[in-house]
Coordinates of C-alpha atoms in Angstrom, one line a residue:
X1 CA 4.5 -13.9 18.6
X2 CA 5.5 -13.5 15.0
X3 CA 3.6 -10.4 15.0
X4 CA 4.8 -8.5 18.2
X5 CA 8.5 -9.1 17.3
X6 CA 7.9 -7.5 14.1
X7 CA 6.1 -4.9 15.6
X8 CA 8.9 -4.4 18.4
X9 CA 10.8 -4.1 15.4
X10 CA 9.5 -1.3 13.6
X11 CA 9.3 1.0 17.2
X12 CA 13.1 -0.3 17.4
X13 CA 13.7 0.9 14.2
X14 CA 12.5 4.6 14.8
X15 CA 14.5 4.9 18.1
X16 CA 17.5 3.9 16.4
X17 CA 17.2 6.1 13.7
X18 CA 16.2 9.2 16.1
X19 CA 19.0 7.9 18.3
X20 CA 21.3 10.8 18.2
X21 CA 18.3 13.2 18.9
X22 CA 16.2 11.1 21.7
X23 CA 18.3 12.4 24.2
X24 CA 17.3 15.5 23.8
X25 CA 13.5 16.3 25.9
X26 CA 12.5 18.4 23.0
X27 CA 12.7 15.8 20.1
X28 CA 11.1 12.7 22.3
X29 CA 7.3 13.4 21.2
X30 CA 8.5 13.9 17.8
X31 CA 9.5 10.6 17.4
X32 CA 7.0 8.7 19.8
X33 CA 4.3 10.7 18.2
X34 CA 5.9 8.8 14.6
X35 CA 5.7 5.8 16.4
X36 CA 2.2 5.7 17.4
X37 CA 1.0 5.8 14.0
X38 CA 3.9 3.5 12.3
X39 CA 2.5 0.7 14.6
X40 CA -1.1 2.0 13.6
X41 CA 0.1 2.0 10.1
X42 CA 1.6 -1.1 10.2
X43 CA -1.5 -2.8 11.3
X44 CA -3.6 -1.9 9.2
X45 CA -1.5 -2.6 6.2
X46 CA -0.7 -5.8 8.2
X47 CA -4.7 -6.3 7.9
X48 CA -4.9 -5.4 4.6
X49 CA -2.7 -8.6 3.1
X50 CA -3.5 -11.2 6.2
X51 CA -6.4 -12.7 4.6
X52 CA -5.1 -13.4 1.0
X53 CA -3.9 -16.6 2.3
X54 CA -7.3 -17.6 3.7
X55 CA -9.4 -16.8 0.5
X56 CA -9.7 -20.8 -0.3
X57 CA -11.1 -22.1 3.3
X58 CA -13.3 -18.4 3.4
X59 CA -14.5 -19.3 -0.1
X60 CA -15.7 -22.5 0.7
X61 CA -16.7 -21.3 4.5
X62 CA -19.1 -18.6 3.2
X63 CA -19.7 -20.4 -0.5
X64 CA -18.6 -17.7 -2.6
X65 CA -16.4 -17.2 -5.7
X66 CA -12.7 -16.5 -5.4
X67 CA -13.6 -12.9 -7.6
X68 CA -15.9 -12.1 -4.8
X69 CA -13.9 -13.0 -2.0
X70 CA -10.5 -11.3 -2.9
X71 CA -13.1 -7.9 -2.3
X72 CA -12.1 -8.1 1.1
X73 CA -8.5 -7.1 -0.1
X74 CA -9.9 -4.8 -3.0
X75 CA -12.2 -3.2 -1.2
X76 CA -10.0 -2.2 1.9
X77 CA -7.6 -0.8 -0.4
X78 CA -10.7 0.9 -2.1
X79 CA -12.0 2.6 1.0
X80 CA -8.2 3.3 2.4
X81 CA -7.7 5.2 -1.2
X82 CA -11.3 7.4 -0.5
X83 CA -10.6 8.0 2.7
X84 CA -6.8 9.1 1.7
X85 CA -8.5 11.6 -0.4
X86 CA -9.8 13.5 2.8
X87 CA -6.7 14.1 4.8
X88 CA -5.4 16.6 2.6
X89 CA -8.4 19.0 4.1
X90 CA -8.6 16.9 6.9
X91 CA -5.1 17.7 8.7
X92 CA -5.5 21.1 7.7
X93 CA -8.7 21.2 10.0
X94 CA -8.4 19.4 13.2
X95 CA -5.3 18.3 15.4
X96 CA -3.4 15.3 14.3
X97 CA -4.3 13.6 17.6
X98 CA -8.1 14.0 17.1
X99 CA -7.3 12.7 14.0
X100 CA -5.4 9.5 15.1
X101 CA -8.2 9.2 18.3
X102 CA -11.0 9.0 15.5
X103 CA -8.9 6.2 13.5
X104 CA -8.1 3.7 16.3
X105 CA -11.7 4.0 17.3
X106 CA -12.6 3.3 14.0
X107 CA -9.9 0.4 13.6
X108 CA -11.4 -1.2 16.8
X109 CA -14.9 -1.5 15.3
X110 CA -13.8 -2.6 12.8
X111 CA -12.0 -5.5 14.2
X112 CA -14.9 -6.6 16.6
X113 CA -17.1 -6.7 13.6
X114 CA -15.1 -9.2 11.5
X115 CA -13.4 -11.1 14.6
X116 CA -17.0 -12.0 15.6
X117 CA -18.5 -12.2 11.5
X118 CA -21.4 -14.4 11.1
X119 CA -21.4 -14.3 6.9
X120 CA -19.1 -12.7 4.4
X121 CA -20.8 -9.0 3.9
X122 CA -20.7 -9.1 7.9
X123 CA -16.6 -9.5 7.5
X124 CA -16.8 -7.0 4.5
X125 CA -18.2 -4.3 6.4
X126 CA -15.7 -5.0 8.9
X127 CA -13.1 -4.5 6.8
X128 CA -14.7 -1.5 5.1
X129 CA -14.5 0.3 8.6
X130 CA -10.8 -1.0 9.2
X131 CA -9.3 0.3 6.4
X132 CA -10.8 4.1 7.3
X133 CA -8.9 4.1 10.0
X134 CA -5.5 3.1 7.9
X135 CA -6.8 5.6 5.4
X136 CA -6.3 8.4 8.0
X137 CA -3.2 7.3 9.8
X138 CA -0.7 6.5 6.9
X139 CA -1.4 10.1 5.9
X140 CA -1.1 11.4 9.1
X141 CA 2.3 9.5 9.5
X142 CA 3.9 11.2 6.6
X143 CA 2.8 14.8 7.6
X144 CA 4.2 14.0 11.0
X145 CA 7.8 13.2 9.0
X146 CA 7.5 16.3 6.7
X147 CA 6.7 19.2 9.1
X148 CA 8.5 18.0 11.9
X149 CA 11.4 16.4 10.6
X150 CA 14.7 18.4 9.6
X151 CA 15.6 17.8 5.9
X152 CA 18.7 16.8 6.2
X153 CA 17.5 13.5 7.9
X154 CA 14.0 13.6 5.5
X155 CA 15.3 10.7 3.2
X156 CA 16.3 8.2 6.5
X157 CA 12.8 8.9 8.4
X158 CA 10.5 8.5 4.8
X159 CA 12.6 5.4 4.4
X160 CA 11.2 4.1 7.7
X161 CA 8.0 5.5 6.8
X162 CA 8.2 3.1 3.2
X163 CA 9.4 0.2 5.5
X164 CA 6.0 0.0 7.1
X165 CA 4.4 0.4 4.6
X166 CA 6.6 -1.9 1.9
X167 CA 7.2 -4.7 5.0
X168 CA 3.7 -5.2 6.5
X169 CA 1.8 -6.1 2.9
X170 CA 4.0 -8.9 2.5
X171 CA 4.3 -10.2 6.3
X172 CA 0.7 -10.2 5.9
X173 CA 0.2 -13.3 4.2
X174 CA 3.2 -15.4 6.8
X175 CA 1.1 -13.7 9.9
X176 CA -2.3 -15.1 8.2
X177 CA -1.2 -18.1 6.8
X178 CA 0.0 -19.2 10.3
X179 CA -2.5 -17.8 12.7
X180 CA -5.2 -20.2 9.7
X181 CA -3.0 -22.9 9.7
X182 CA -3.3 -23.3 13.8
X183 CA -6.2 -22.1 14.7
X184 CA -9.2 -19.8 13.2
X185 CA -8.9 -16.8 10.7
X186 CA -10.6 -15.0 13.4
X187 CA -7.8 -14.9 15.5
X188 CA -6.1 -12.9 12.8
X189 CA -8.1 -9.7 14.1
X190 CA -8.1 -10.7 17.9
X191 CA -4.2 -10.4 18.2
X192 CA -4.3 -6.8 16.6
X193 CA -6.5 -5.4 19.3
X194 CA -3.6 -5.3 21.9
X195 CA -1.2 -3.1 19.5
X196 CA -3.7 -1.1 19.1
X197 CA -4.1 0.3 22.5
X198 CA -0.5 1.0 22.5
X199 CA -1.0 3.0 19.3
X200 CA -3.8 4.7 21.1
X201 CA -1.7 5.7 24.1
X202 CA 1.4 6.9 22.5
X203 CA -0.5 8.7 20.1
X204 CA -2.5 11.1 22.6
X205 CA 0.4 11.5 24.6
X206 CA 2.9 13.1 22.4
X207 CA 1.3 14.4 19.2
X208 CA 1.3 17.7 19.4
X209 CA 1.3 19.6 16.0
X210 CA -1.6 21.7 15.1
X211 CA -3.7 22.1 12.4
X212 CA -2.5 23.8 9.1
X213 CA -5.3 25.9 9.0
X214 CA -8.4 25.8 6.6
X215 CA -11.5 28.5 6.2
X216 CA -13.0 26.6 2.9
X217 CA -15.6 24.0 3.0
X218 CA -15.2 20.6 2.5
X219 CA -15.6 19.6 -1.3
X220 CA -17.9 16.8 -1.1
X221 CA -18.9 16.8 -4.8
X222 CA -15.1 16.2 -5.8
X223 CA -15.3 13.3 -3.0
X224 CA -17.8 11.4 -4.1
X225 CA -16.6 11.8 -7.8
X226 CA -13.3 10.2 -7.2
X227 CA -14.9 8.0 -4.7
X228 CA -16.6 7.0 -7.7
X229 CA -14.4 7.1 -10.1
X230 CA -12.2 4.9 -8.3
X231 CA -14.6 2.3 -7.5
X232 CA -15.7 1.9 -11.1
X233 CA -11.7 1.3 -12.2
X234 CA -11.3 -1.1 -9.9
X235 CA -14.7 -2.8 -10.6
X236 CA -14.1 -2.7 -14.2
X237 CA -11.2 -5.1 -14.2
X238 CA -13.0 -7.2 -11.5
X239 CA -15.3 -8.3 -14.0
X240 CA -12.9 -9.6 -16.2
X241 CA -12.8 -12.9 -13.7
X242 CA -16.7 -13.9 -15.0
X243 CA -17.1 -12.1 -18.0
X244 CA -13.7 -11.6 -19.4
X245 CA -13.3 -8.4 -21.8
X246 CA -16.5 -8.0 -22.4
X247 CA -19.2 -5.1 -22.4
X248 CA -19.1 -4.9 -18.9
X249 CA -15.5 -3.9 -18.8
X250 CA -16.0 -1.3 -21.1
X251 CA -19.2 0.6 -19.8
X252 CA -17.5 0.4 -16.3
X253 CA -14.6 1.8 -17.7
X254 CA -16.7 4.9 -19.6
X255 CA -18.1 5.5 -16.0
X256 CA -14.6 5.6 -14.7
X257 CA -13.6 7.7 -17.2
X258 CA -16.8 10.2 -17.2
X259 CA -16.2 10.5 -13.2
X260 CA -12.6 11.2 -13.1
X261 CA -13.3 14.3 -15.9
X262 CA -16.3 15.7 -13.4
X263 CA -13.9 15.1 -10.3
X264 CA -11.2 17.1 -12.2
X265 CA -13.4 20.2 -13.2
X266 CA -15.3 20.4 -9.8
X267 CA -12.0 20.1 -7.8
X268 CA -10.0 22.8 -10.2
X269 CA -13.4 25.2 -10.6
X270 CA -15.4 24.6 -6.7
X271 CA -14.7 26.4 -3.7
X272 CA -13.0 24.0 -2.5
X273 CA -10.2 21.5 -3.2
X274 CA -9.6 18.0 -1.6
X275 CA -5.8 18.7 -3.0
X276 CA -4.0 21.2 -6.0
X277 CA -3.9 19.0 -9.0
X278 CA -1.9 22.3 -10.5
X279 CA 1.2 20.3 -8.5
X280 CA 1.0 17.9 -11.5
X281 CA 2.5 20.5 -14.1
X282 CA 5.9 19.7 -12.7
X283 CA 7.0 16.8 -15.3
X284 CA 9.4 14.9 -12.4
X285 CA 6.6 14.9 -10.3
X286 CA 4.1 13.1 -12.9
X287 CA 6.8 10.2 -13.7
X288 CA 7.3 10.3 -9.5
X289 CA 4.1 9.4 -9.6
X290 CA 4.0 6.4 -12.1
X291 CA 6.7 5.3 -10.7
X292 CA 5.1 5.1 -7.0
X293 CA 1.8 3.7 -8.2
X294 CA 3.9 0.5 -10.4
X295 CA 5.9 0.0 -7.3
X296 CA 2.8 -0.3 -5.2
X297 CA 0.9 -2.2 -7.8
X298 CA 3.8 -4.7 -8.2
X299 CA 4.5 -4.9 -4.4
X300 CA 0.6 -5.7 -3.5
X301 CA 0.4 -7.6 -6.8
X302 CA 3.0 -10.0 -6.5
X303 CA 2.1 -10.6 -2.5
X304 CA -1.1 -11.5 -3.5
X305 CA -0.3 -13.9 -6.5
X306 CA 2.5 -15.9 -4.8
X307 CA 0.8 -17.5 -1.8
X308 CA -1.9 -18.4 -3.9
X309 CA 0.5 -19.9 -6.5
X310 CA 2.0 -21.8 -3.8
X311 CA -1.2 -23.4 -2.5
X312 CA -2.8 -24.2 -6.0
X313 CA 0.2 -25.2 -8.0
X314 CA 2.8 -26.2 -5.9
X315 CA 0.2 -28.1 -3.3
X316 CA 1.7 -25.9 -0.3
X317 CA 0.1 -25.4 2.8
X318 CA -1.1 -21.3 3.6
X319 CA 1.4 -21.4 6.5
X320 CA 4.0 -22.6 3.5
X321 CA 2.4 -19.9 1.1
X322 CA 3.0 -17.1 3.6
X323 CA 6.1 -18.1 4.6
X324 CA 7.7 -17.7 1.4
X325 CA 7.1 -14.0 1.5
X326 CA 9.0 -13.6 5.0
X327 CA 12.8 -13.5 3.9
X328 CA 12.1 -10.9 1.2
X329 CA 10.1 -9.3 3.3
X330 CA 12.5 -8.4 6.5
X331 CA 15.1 -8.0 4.6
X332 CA 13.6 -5.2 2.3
X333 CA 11.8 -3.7 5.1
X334 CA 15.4 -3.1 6.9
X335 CA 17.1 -2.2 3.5
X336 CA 14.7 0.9 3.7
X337 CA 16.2 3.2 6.1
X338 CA 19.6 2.7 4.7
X339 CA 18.5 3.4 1.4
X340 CA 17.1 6.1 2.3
X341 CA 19.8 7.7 4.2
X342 CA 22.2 6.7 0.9
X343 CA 19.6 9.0 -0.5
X344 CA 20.3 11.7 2.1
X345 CA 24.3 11.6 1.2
X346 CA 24.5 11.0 -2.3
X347 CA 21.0 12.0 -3.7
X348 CA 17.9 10.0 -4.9
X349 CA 18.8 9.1 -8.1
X350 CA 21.3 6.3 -7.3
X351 CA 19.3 4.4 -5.1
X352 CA 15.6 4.6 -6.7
X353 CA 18.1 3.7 -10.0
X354 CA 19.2 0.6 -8.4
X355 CA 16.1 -0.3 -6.9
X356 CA 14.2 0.1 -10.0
X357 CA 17.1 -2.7 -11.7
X358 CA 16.2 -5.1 -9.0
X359 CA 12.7 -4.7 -9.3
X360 CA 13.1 -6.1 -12.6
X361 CA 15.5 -8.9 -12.3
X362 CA 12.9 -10.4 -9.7
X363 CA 9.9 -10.0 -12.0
X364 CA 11.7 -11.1 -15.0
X365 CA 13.0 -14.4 -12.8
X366 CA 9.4 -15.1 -11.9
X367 CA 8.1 -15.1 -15.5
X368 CA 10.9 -16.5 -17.6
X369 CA 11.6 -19.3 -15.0
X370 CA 8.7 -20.3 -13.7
X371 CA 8.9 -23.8 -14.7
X372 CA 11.8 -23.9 -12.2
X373 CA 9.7 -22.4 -9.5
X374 CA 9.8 -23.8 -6.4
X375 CA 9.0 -22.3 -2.9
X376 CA 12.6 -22.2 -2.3
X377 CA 13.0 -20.4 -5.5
X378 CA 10.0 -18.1 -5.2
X379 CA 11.6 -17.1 -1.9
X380 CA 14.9 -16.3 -3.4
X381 CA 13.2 -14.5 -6.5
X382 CA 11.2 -12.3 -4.0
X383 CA 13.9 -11.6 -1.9
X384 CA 15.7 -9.7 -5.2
X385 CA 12.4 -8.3 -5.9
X386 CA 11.7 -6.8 -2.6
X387 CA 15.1 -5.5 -2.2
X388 CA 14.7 -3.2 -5.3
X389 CA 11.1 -2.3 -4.4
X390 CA 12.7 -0.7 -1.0
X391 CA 15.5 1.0 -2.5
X392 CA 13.0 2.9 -4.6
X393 CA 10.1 2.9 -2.7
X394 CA 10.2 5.5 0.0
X395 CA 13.2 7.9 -1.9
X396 CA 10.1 8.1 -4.7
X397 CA 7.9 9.9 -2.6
X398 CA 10.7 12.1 -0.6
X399 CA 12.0 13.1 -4.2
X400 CA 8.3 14.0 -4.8
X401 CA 7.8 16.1 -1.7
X402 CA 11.0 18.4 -3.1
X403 CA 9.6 19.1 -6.4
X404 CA 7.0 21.1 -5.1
X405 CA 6.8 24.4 -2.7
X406 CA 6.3 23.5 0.9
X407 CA 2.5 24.7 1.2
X408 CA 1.8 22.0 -1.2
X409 CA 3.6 19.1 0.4
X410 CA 0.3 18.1 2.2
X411 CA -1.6 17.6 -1.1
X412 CA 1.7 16.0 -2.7
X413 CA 0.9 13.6 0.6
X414 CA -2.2 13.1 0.4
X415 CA -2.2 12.3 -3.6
X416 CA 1.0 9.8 -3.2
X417 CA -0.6 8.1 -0.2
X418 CA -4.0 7.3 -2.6
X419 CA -2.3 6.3 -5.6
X420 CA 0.2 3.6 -3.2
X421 CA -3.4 2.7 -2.3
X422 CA -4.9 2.4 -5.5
X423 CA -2.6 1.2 -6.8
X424 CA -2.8 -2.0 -4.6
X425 CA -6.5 -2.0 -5.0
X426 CA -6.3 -2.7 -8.6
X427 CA -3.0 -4.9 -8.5
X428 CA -5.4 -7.2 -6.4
X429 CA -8.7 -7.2 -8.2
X430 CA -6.7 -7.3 -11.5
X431 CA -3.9 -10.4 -10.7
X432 CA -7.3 -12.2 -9.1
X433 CA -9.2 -11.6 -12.2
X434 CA -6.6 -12.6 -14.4
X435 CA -6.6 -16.3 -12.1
X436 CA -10.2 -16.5 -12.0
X437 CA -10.5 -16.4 -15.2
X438 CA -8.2 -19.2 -16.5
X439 CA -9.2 -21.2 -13.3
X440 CA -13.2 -20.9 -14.6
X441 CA -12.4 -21.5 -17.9
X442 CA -9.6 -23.2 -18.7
X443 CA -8.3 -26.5 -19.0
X444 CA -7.2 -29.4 -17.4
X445 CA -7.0 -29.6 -13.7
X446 CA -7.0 -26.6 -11.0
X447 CA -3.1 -26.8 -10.6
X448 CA -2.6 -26.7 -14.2
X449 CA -5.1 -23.7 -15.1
X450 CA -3.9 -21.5 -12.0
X451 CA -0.3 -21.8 -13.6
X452 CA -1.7 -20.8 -16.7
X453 CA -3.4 -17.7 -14.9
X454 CA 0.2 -17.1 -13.1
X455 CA 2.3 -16.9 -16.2
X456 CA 0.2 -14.4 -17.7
X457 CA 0.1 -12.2 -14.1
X458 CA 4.3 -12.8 -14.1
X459 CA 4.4 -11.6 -17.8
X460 CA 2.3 -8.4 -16.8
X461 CA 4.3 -7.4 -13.8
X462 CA 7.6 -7.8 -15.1
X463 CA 6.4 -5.1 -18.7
X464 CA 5.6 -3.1 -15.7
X465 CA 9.0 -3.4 -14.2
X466 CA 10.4 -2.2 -16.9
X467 CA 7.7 0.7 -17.4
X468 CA 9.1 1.4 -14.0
X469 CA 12.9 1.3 -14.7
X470 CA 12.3 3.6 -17.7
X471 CA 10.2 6.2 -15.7
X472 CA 13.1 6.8 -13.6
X473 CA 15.7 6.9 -15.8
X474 CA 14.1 9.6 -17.7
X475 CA 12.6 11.4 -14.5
X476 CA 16.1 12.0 -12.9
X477 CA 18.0 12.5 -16.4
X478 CA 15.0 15.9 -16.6
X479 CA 15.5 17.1 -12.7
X480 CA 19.7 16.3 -13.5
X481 CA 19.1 19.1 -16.3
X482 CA 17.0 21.7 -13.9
X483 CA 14.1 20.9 -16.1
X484 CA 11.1 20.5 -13.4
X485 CA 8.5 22.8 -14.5
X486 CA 8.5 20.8 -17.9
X487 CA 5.0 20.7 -19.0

């Protein structure tokens, strides 16, 4: 129920905003065709959140740590990131509906596998295959908005576009933490099936763009180099949970670090690219960037934190725990599309400006009152919080996509679209490890040491609110003074 009035929502939402057009024969597929992979989108980010409130009962269901369990976030984010990396050459190849066909197939597999899982790598693999299939269609989704879409309205549709996105992480948990509460976790993947098939229908129906076109091979070699290099960031800071800072950290890190150079010189010097790094000379772009990966890492960070807060220190049930998430949540999600048509009228530096001050505020309330903290309170500070995280979310990466010549908005795309992901990948394994480790080694009891473990994760994200703030201050003072080729 909860689910399919959110999801009635969202296809709500994209009629209205394409209102004055959808009278018109020639602009219906356009926006159906948007539609079919929001509500694919939306599921899968949907997925990619809905189990953070389950990680207790799953933990003691399959007996295994709550570092090794949180990889059923980190590692869906992981392979959404990989598989982000590919669309870039991807769209460029095949149709956009062959593309979407191959993602709800994969989405569906996916969903049997962990709706009927038997033991936790059974539910992993699952996942694994899920988040593929999110990996292509968020991608897909924006290169639908940016080719098809007239400029002038290019701020309003990305800000729907950064409502799914922004809205379903954070439903997640309240969908989750409900469908546990009354019945099994493995209902959680049996409701998504039917929206699915919707996606399915609409989506080979009226997508109709063709490829870009693309004679090159595929660059496997700078695949599996990020692929690795990406795996062994995130792993890194997962081992901080058991072994704190330790060696393991470190040679993780120097594998990280050795794969990213390799992926760097074999994707500037092979035949191939997955995407034109050479996009990242333009200075605006690069603090675009850091500003799109905090926002995601504090968006995905914070969802993941608070419902476990809830249930740990303040004794709340998981329905509870989601639930505190929902205000903030709807209301962000439908601040989006304004914000991004404010963008359209008076420019993106106002609203990402605004958005980045909220942002703050909310962090900086969780951290500096979090004696106070209370799930009424935690609802009211998230609500700030996810206000500012919409106003700046989706104007971030339409900013982006002008900063650049049109033949590279599909790599500027694809890149945004991995570090959002990544960026969520590590908030989670990062904010976990930081619990585990004061709930394995701390003292006093479990309440006490997971409050320990949450001051130090609200300390961390509101620093990076502020990184944020100051990114875009100084990113729209250097575009205000015509400087965007500043190397």
């Amino acid at each position: 129920m909860l689910f399919s009035g959110c999801g009635g929502a969202i296809a709500m939402a994209f009629l209205f905003l394409g209102g004055e057009n959808l009278n018109q024969n020639k602009h219906n597929h356009i926006y159906l065709a948007i539609i079919s992979l929001a509500l694919l989108t939306f599921i899968g980010i949907l997925n990619e959140t809905s189990m953070n409130v389950t990680y207790p009962k799953l933990s003691r269901q399959f007996a295994v740590s709550l570092d090794t369990i949180q990889w059923i976030t980190t590692g869906y984010l992981l392979m959404v990131t990989v598989t982000m990396g590919t669309t870039a050459y991807l769209l460029r190849q095949f149709k956009a509906k062959h593309l979407q066909l191959a993602a709800v197939l994969a989405f569906t597999f996916g969903d049997l596998l962990c709706a009927m899982a038997l033991n936790f790598p059974m539910l992993l693999v699952g996942r694994l295959i899920q988040a593929m299939a999110t990996g292509l269609s968020t991608p897909i989704l924006f290169h639908l908005i940016f080719t098809e879409i007239p400029r002038a309205r290019l701020g309003a549709m990305t800000g729907f576009a950064g409502m799914v996105i922004s809205f379903a992480p954070a439903l997640g948990p309240t969908y989750g933490g409900w469908i546990s509460e009354v019945t099994s976790w493995q209902l959680i993947f049996w409701l998504l099936l039917p929206f699915v098939l919707v996606s399915l229908v609409l989506g080979q129906c009226f997508i109709r763009n063709t490829p870009l076109g693309n004679t090159k091979r595929f660059s496997y070699g700078s695949l599996i180099s990020l692929a690795v290099a990406l795996f062994s960031f995130v792993y890194a800071f997962s081992t901080i949970g058991q072994a704190g800072i330790g060696w393991p950290l470190a040679a993780w890190l120097v594998v990280a670090v050795v794969s990213l150079a390799v992926f760097i010189y074999v994707n500037n010097h092979g035949e191939s690219q997955l995407f034109d790094l050479r996009v990242f000379r333009v200075k605006p772009l690069r603090l675009s960037t850091l500003t799109y990966f905090s926002l995601q890492f504090i968006n995905i960070g914070i969802s993941l934190v608070i419902p476990l807060y809830a249930q740990y220190v303040l004794g709340a049930s998981s329905t509870i725990a989601g639930l505190v998430l929902l205000p903030g949540s709807v209301c962000g999600a439908f601040i989006a599309p304004f914000a991004g048509r404010l963008a359209d009228n008076q420019g993106f530096a106002k609203p990402v400006t605004f958005g980045g001050v909220l942002l703050m505020i909310g962090a900086a309330c969780f951290a500096f009152l979090q004696t106070q903290l209370t799930p009424f309170l935690i609802m009211a500070f998230f609500l700030v919080l996810r206000i500012g995280f919409n106003f700046a979310f989706g104007n971030t990466i339409s900013n982006a996509t002008v900063l650049v010549d049109a033949r590279n908005s599909a790599d500027v795309n694809s890149i945004f679209n991995m570090v959002q992901q990544f960026a969520g990948s590590l908030g989670t394994v990062f904010l976990a490890a930081v619990l585990a480790v004061f709930q394995n080694n701390g003292t006093g009891s479990l309440a006490s040491r997971t409050y320990d473990g949450g001051r130090v994760d609200y300390i961390f994200l509101t620093a990076l609110a502020v990184v944020v703030l100051c990114a875009i201050i100084i990113n729209y003072r250097l575009q205000k003074q015509g400087k965007s080729m500043v190397k």
